[in-house]
PDB file of C-alpha atoms in Angstrom:
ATOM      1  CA  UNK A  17     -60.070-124.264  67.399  1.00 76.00           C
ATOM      2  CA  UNK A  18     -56.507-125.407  67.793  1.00 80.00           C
ATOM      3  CA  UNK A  19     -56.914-125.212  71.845  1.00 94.00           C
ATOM      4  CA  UNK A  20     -54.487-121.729  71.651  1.00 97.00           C
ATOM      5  CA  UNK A  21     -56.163-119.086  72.881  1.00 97.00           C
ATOM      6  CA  UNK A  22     -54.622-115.417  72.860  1.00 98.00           C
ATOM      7  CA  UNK A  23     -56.165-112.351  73.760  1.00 98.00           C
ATOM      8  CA  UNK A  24     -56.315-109.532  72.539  1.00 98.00           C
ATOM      9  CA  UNK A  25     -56.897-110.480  69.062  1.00 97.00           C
ATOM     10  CA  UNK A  26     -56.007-106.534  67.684  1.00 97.00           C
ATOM     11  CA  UNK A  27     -53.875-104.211  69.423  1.00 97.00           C
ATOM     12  CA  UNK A  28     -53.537-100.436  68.972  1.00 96.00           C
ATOM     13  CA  UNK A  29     -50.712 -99.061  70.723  1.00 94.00           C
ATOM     14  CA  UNK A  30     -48.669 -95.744  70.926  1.00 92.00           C
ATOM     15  CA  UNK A  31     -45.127 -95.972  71.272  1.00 90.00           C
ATOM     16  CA  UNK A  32     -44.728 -94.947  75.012  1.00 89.00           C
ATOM     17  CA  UNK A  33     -47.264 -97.792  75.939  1.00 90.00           C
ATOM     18  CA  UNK A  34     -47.062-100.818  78.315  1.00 95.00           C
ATOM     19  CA  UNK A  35     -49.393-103.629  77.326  1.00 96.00           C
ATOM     20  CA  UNK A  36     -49.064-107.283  77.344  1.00 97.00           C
ATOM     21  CA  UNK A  37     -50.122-110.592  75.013  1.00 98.00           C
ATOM     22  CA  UNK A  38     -51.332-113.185  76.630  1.00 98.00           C
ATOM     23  CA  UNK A  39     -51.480-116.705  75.424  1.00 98.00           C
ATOM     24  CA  UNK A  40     -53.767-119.633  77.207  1.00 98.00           C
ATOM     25  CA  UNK A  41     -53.123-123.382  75.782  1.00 97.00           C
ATOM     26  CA  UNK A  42     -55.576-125.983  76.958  1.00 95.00           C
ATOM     27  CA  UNK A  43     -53.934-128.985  75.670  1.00 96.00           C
ATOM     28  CA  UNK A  44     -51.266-130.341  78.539  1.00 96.00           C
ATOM     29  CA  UNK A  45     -48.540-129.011  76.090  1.00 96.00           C
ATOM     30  CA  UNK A  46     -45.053-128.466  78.269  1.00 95.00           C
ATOM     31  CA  UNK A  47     -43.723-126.240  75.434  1.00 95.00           C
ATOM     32  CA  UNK A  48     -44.661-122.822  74.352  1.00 97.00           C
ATOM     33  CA  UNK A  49     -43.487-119.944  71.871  1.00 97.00           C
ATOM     34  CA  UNK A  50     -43.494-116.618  70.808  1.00 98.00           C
ATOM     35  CA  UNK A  51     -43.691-116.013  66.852  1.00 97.00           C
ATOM     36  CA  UNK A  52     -43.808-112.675  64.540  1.00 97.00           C
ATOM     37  CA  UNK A  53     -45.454-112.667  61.987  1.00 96.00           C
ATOM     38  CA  UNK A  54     -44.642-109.742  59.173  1.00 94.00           C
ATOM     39  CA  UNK A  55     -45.992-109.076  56.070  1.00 88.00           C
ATOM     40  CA  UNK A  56     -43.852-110.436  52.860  1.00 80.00           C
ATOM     41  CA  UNK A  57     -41.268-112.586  55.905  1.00 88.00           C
ATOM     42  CA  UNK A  58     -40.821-115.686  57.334  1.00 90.00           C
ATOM     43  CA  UNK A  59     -42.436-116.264  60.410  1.00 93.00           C
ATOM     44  CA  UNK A  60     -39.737-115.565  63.133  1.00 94.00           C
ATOM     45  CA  UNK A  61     -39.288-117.329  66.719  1.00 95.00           C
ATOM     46  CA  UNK A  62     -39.020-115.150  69.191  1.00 96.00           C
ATOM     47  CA  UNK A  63     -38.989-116.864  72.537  1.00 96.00           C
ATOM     48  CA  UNK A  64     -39.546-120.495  73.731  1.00 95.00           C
ATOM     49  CA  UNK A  65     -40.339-121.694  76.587  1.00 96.00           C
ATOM     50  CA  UNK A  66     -40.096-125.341  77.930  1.00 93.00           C
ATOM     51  CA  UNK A  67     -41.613-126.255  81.475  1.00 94.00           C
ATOM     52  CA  UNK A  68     -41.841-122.801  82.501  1.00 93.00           C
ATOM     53  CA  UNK A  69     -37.713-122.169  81.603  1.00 93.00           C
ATOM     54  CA  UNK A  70     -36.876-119.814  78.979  1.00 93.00           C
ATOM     55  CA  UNK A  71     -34.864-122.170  76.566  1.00 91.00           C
ATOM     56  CA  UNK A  72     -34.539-119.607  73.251  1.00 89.00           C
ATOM     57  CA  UNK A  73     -34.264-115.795  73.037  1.00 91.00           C
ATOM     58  CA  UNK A  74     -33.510-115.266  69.110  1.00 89.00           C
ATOM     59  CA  UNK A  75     -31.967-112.004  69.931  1.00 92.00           C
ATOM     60  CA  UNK A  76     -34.726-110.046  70.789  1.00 96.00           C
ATOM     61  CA  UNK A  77     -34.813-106.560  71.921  1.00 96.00           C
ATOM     62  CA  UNK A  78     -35.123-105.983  75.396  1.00 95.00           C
ATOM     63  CA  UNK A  79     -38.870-103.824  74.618  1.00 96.00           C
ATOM     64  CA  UNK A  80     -40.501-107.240  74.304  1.00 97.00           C
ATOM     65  CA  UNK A  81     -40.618-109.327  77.661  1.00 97.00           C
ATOM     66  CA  UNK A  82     -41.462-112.610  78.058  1.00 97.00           C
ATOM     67  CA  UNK A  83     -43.371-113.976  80.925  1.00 97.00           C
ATOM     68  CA  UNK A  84     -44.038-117.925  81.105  1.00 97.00           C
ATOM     69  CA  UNK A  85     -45.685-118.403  84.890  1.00 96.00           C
ATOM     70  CA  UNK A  86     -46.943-122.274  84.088  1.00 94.00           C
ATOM     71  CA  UNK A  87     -46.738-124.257  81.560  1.00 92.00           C
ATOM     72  CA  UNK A  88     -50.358-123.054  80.499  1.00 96.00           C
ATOM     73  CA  UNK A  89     -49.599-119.742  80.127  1.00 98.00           C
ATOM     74  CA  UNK A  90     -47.384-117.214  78.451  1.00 98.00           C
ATOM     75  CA  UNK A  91     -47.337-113.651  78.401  1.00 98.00           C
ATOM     76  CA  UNK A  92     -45.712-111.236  76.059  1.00 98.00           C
ATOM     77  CA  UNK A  93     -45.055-107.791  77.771  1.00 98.00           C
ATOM     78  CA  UNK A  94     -44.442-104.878  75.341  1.00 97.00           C
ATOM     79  CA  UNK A  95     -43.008-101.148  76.064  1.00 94.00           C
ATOM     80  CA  UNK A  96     -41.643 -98.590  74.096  1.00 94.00           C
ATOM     81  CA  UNK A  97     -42.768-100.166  70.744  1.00 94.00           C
ATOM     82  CA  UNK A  98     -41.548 -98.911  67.436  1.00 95.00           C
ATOM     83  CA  UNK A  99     -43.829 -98.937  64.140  1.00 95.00           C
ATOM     84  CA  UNK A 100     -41.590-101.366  62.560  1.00 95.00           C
ATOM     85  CA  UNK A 101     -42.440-103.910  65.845  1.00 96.00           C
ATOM     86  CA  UNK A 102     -46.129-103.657  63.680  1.00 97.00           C
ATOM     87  CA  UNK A 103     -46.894-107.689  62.754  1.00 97.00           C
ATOM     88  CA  UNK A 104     -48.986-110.231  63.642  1.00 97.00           C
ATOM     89  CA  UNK A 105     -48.031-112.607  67.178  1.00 98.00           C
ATOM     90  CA  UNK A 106     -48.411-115.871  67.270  1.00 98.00           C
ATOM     91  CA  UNK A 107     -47.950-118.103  69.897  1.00 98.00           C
ATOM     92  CA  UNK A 108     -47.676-122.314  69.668  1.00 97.00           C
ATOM     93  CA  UNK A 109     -47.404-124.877  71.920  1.00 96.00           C
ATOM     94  CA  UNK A 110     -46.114-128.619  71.328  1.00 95.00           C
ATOM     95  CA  UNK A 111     -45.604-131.256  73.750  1.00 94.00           C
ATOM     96  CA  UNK A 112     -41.848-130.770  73.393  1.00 90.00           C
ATOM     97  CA  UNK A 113     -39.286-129.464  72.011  1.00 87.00           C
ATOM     98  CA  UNK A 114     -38.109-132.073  69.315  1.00 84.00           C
ATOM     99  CA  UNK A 115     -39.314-131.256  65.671  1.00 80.00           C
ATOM    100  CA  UNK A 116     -41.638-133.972  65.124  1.00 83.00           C
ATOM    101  CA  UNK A 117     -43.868-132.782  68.439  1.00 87.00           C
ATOM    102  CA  UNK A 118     -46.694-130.817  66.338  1.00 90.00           C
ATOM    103  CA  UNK A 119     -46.724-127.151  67.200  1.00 94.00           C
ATOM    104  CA  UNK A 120     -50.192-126.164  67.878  1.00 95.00           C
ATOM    105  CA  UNK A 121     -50.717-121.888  66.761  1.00 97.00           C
ATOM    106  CA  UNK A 122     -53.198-119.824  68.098  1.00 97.00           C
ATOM    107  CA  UNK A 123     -55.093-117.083  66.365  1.00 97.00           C
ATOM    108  CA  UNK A 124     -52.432-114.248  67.001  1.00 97.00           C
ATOM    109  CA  UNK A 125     -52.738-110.860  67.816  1.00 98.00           C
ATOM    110  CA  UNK A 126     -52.882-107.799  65.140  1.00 97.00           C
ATOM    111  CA  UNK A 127     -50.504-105.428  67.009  1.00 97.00           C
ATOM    112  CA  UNK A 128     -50.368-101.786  65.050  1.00 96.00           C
ATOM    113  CA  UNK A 129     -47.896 -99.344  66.691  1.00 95.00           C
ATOM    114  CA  UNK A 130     -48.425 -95.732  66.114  1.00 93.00           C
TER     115      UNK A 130
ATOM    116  CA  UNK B   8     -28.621-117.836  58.968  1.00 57.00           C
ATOM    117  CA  UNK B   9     -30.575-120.762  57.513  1.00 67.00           C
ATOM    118  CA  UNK B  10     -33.038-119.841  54.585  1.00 79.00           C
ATOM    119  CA  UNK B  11     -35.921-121.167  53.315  1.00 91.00           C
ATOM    120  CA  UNK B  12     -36.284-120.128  49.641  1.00 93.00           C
ATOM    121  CA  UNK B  13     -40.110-120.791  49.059  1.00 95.00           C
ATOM    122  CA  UNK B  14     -42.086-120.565  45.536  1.00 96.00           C
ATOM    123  CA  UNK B  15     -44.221-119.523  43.706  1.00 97.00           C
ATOM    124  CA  UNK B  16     -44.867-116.640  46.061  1.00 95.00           C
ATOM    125  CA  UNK B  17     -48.702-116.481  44.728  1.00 96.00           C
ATOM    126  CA  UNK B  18     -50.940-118.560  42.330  1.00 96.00           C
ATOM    127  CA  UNK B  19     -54.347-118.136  40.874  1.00 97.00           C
ATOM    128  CA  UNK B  20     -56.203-121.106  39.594  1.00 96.00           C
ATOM    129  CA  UNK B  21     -59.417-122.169  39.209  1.00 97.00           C
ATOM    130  CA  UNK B  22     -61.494-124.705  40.772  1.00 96.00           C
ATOM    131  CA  UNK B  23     -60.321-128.230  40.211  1.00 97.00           C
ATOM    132  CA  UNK B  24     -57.150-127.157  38.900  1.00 97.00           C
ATOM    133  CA  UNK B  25     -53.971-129.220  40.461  1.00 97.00           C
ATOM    134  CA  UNK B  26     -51.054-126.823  42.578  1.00 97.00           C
ATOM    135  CA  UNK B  27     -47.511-127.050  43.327  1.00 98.00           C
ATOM    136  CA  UNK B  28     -45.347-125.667  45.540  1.00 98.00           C
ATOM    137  CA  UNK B  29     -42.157-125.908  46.351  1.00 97.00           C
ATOM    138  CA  UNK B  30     -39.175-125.188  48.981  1.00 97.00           C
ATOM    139  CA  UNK B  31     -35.588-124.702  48.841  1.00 96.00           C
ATOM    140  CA  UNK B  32     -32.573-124.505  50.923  1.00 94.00           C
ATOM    141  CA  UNK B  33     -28.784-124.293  51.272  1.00 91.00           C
ATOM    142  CA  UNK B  34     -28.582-126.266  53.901  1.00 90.00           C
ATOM    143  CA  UNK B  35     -29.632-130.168  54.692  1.00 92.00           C
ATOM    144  CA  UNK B  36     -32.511-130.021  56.772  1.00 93.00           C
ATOM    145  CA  UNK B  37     -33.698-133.476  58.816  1.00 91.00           C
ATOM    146  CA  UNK B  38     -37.659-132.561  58.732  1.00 92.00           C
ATOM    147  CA  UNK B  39     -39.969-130.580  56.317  1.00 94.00           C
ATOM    148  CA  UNK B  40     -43.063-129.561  57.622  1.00 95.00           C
ATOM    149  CA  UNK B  41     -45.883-127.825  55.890  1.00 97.00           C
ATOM    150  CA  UNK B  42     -47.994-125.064  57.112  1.00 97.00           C
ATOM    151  CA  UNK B  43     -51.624-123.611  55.833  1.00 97.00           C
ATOM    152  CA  UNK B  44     -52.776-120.302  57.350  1.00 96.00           C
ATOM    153  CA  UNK B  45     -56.465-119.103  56.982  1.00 95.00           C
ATOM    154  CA  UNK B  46     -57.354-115.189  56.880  1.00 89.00           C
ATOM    155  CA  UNK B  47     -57.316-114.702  60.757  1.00 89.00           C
ATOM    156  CA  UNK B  48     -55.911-117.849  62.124  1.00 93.00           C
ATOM    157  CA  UNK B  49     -52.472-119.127  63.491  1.00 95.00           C
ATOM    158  CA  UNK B  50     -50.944-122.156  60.447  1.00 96.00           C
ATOM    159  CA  UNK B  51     -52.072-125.571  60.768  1.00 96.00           C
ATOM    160  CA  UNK B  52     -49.962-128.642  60.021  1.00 95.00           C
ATOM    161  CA  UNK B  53     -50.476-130.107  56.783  1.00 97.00           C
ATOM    162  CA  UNK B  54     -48.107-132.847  56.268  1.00 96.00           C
ATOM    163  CA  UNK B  55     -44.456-133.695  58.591  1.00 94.00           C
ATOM    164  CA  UNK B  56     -42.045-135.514  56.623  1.00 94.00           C
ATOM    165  CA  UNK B  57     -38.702-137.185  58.319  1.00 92.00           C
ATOM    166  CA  UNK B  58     -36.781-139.140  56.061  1.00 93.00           C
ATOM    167  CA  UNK B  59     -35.325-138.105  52.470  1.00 94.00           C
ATOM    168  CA  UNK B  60     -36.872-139.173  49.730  1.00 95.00           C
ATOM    169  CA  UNK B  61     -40.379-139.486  51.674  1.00 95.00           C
ATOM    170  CA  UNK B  62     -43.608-139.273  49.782  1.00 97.00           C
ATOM    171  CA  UNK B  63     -46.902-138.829  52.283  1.00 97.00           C
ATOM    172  CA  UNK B  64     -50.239-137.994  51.335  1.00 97.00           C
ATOM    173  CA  UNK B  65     -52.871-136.594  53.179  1.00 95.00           C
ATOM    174  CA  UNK B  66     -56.265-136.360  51.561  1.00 96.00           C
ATOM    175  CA  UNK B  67     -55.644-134.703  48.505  1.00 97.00           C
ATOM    176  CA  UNK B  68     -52.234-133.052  49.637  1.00 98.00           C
ATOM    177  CA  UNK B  69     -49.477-134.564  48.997  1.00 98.00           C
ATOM    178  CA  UNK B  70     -45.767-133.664  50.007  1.00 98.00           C
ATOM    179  CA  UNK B  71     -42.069-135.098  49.676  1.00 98.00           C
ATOM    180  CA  UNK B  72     -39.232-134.536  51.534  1.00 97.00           C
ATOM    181  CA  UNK B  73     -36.480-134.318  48.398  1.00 96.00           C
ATOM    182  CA  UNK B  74     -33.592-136.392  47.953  1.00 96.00           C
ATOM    183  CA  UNK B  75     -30.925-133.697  48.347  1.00 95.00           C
ATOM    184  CA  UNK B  76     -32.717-132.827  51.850  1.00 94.00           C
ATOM    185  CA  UNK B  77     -32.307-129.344  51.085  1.00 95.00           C
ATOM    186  CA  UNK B  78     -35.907-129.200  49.384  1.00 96.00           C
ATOM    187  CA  UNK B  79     -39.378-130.135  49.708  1.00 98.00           C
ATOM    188  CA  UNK B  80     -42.577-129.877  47.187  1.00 98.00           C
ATOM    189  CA  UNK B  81     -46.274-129.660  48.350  1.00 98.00           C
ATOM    190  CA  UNK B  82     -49.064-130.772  45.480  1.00 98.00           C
ATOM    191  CA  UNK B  83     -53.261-130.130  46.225  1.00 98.00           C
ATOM    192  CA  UNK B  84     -54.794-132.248  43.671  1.00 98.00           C
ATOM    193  CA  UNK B  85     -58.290-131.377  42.374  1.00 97.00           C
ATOM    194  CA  UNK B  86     -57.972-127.785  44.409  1.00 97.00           C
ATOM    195  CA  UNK B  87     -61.501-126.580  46.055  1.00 96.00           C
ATOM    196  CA  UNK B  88     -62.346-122.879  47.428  1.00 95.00           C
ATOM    197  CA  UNK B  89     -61.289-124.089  50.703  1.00 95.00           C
ATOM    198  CA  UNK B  90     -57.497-124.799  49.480  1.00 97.00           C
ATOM    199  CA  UNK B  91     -57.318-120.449  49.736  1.00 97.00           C
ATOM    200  CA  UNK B  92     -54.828-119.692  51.740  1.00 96.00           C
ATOM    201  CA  UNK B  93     -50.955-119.341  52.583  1.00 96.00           C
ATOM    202  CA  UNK B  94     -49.351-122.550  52.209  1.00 97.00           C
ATOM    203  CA  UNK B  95     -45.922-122.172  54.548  1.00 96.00           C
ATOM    204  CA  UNK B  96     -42.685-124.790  54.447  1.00 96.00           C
ATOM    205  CA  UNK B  97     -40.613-125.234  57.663  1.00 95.00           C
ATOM    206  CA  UNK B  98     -37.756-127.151  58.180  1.00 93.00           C
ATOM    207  CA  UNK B  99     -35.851-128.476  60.981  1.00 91.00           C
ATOM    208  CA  UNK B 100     -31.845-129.703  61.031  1.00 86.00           C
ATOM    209  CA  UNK B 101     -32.864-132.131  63.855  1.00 71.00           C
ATOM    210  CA  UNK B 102     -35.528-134.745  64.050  1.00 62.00           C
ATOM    211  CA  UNK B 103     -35.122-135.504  68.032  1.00 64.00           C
ATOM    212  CA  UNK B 104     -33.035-132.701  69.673  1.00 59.00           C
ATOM    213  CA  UNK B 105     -34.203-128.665  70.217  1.00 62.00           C
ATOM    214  CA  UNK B 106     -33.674-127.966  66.832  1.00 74.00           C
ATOM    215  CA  UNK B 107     -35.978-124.813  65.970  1.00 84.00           C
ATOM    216  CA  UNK B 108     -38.199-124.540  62.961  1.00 89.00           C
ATOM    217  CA  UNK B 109     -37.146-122.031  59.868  1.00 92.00           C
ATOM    218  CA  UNK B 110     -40.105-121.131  58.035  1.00 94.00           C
ATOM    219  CA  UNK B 111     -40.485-120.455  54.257  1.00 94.00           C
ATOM    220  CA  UNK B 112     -41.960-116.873  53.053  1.00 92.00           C
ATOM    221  CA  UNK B 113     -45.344-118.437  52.038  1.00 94.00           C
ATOM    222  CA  UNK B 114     -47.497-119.056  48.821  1.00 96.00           C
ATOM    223  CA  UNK B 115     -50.857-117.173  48.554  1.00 96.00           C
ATOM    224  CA  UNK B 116     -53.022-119.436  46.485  1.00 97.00           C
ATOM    225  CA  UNK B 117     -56.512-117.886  45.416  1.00 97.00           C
ATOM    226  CA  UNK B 118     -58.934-119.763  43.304  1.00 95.00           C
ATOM    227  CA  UNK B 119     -60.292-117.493  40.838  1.00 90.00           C
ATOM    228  CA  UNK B 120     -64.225-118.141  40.254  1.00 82.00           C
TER     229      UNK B 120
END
């Protein structure tokens, strides 16, 4: 128990779906991220998130949305999906953004797009 | 962009048996960070190294931030069934500023019975 929750853990989804990731971190952390995980790749940042403000998009397509309401909470929304979006989603928190603030990971969630 | 060449991608060993790992790049990084990942789980910080030429132990892990800066090496001494895993590198140019983590590709080590 890392104190990163995320639900759902597994995720079946077609392509014309809406759903959305949510991550929960109980551990005063005012950072948070979004991570992909695929198989055989390095894991890749997707969003971050510091005090609520977005502070990194790494070029992501426009069919993942980021939500970040408190610093507690971050959402991932997701619509029109392709197979190849398929991976693992992890999100961290750290108490900041520097690189020697530990970045806590939750569990992730197994997305599978059909 | 920045790349984190990371090897071997796999080993199998048996119990007891000592494991090495190691990360390169092309580029200096500032801090080397490794990563273990159990089946189902998010990683979990191993070891954070912040100065070249570092050496830090933890347990029976220990890791070293190289010379060069552009690599790093992870050794599990005396390696138990609960060393399975993915063993990840990450590296950051900066130590204090936003700079964000590249991650290596992973090594899979399974200890064969």
């Amino acid at each position: 128990e890392t104190g990163v929750t995320q639900t759902p853990r597994h995720l079946v989804m077609g392509m014309t779906n809406k759903k959305s990731l949510k991550c929960e971190q109980h551990l005063g952390h005012n950072a948070m991220y979004w991570y992909k995980q695929s198989a055989k790749k390095p894991l890749e940042l997707m969003f971050v998130y510091n005090f609520k403000e977005q502070t990194e998009n790494n070029s992501v397509p426009s069919r993942f949305s980021p939500e970040c309401p408190n610093s507690s909470h971050l959402f991932l929304h997701l619509h029109t999906l392709q197979p190849e979006d398929s991976a693992l989603y992890l999100c961290a928190s750290s108490q900041g953004l520097a690189a020697y603030n530990e970045q806590f990971f939750g569990p992730g969630t197994r997305l599978t797009v059909l | 962009g920045q790349q984190l060449n990371q090897s071997p991608q796999s080993m199998f060993i048996q119990e007891g048996e000592d494991v090495s790992m190691n990360c390169t790049s092309s580029s200096i990084f500032n801090t080397w960070l490794w990563y273990k990942q159990d089946p189902g789980e998010g990683p979990v910080l191993l070891i954070a190294l912040y100065k070249a030429g570092e050496l830090t132990s933890n347990g029976r892990l220990t890791a070293q931030f190289g010379i060069t800066r552009k690599d790093s090496f992870l050794n599990i001494s005396a390696s138990i069934p609960s060393d399975v895993g993915i063993y990840f590198c990450a590296g950051s140019r900066g130590n204090f500023g936003n700079e964000k983590l590249t991650f290596g590709t992973g090594t899979r080590l399974t200890i064969i019975p």
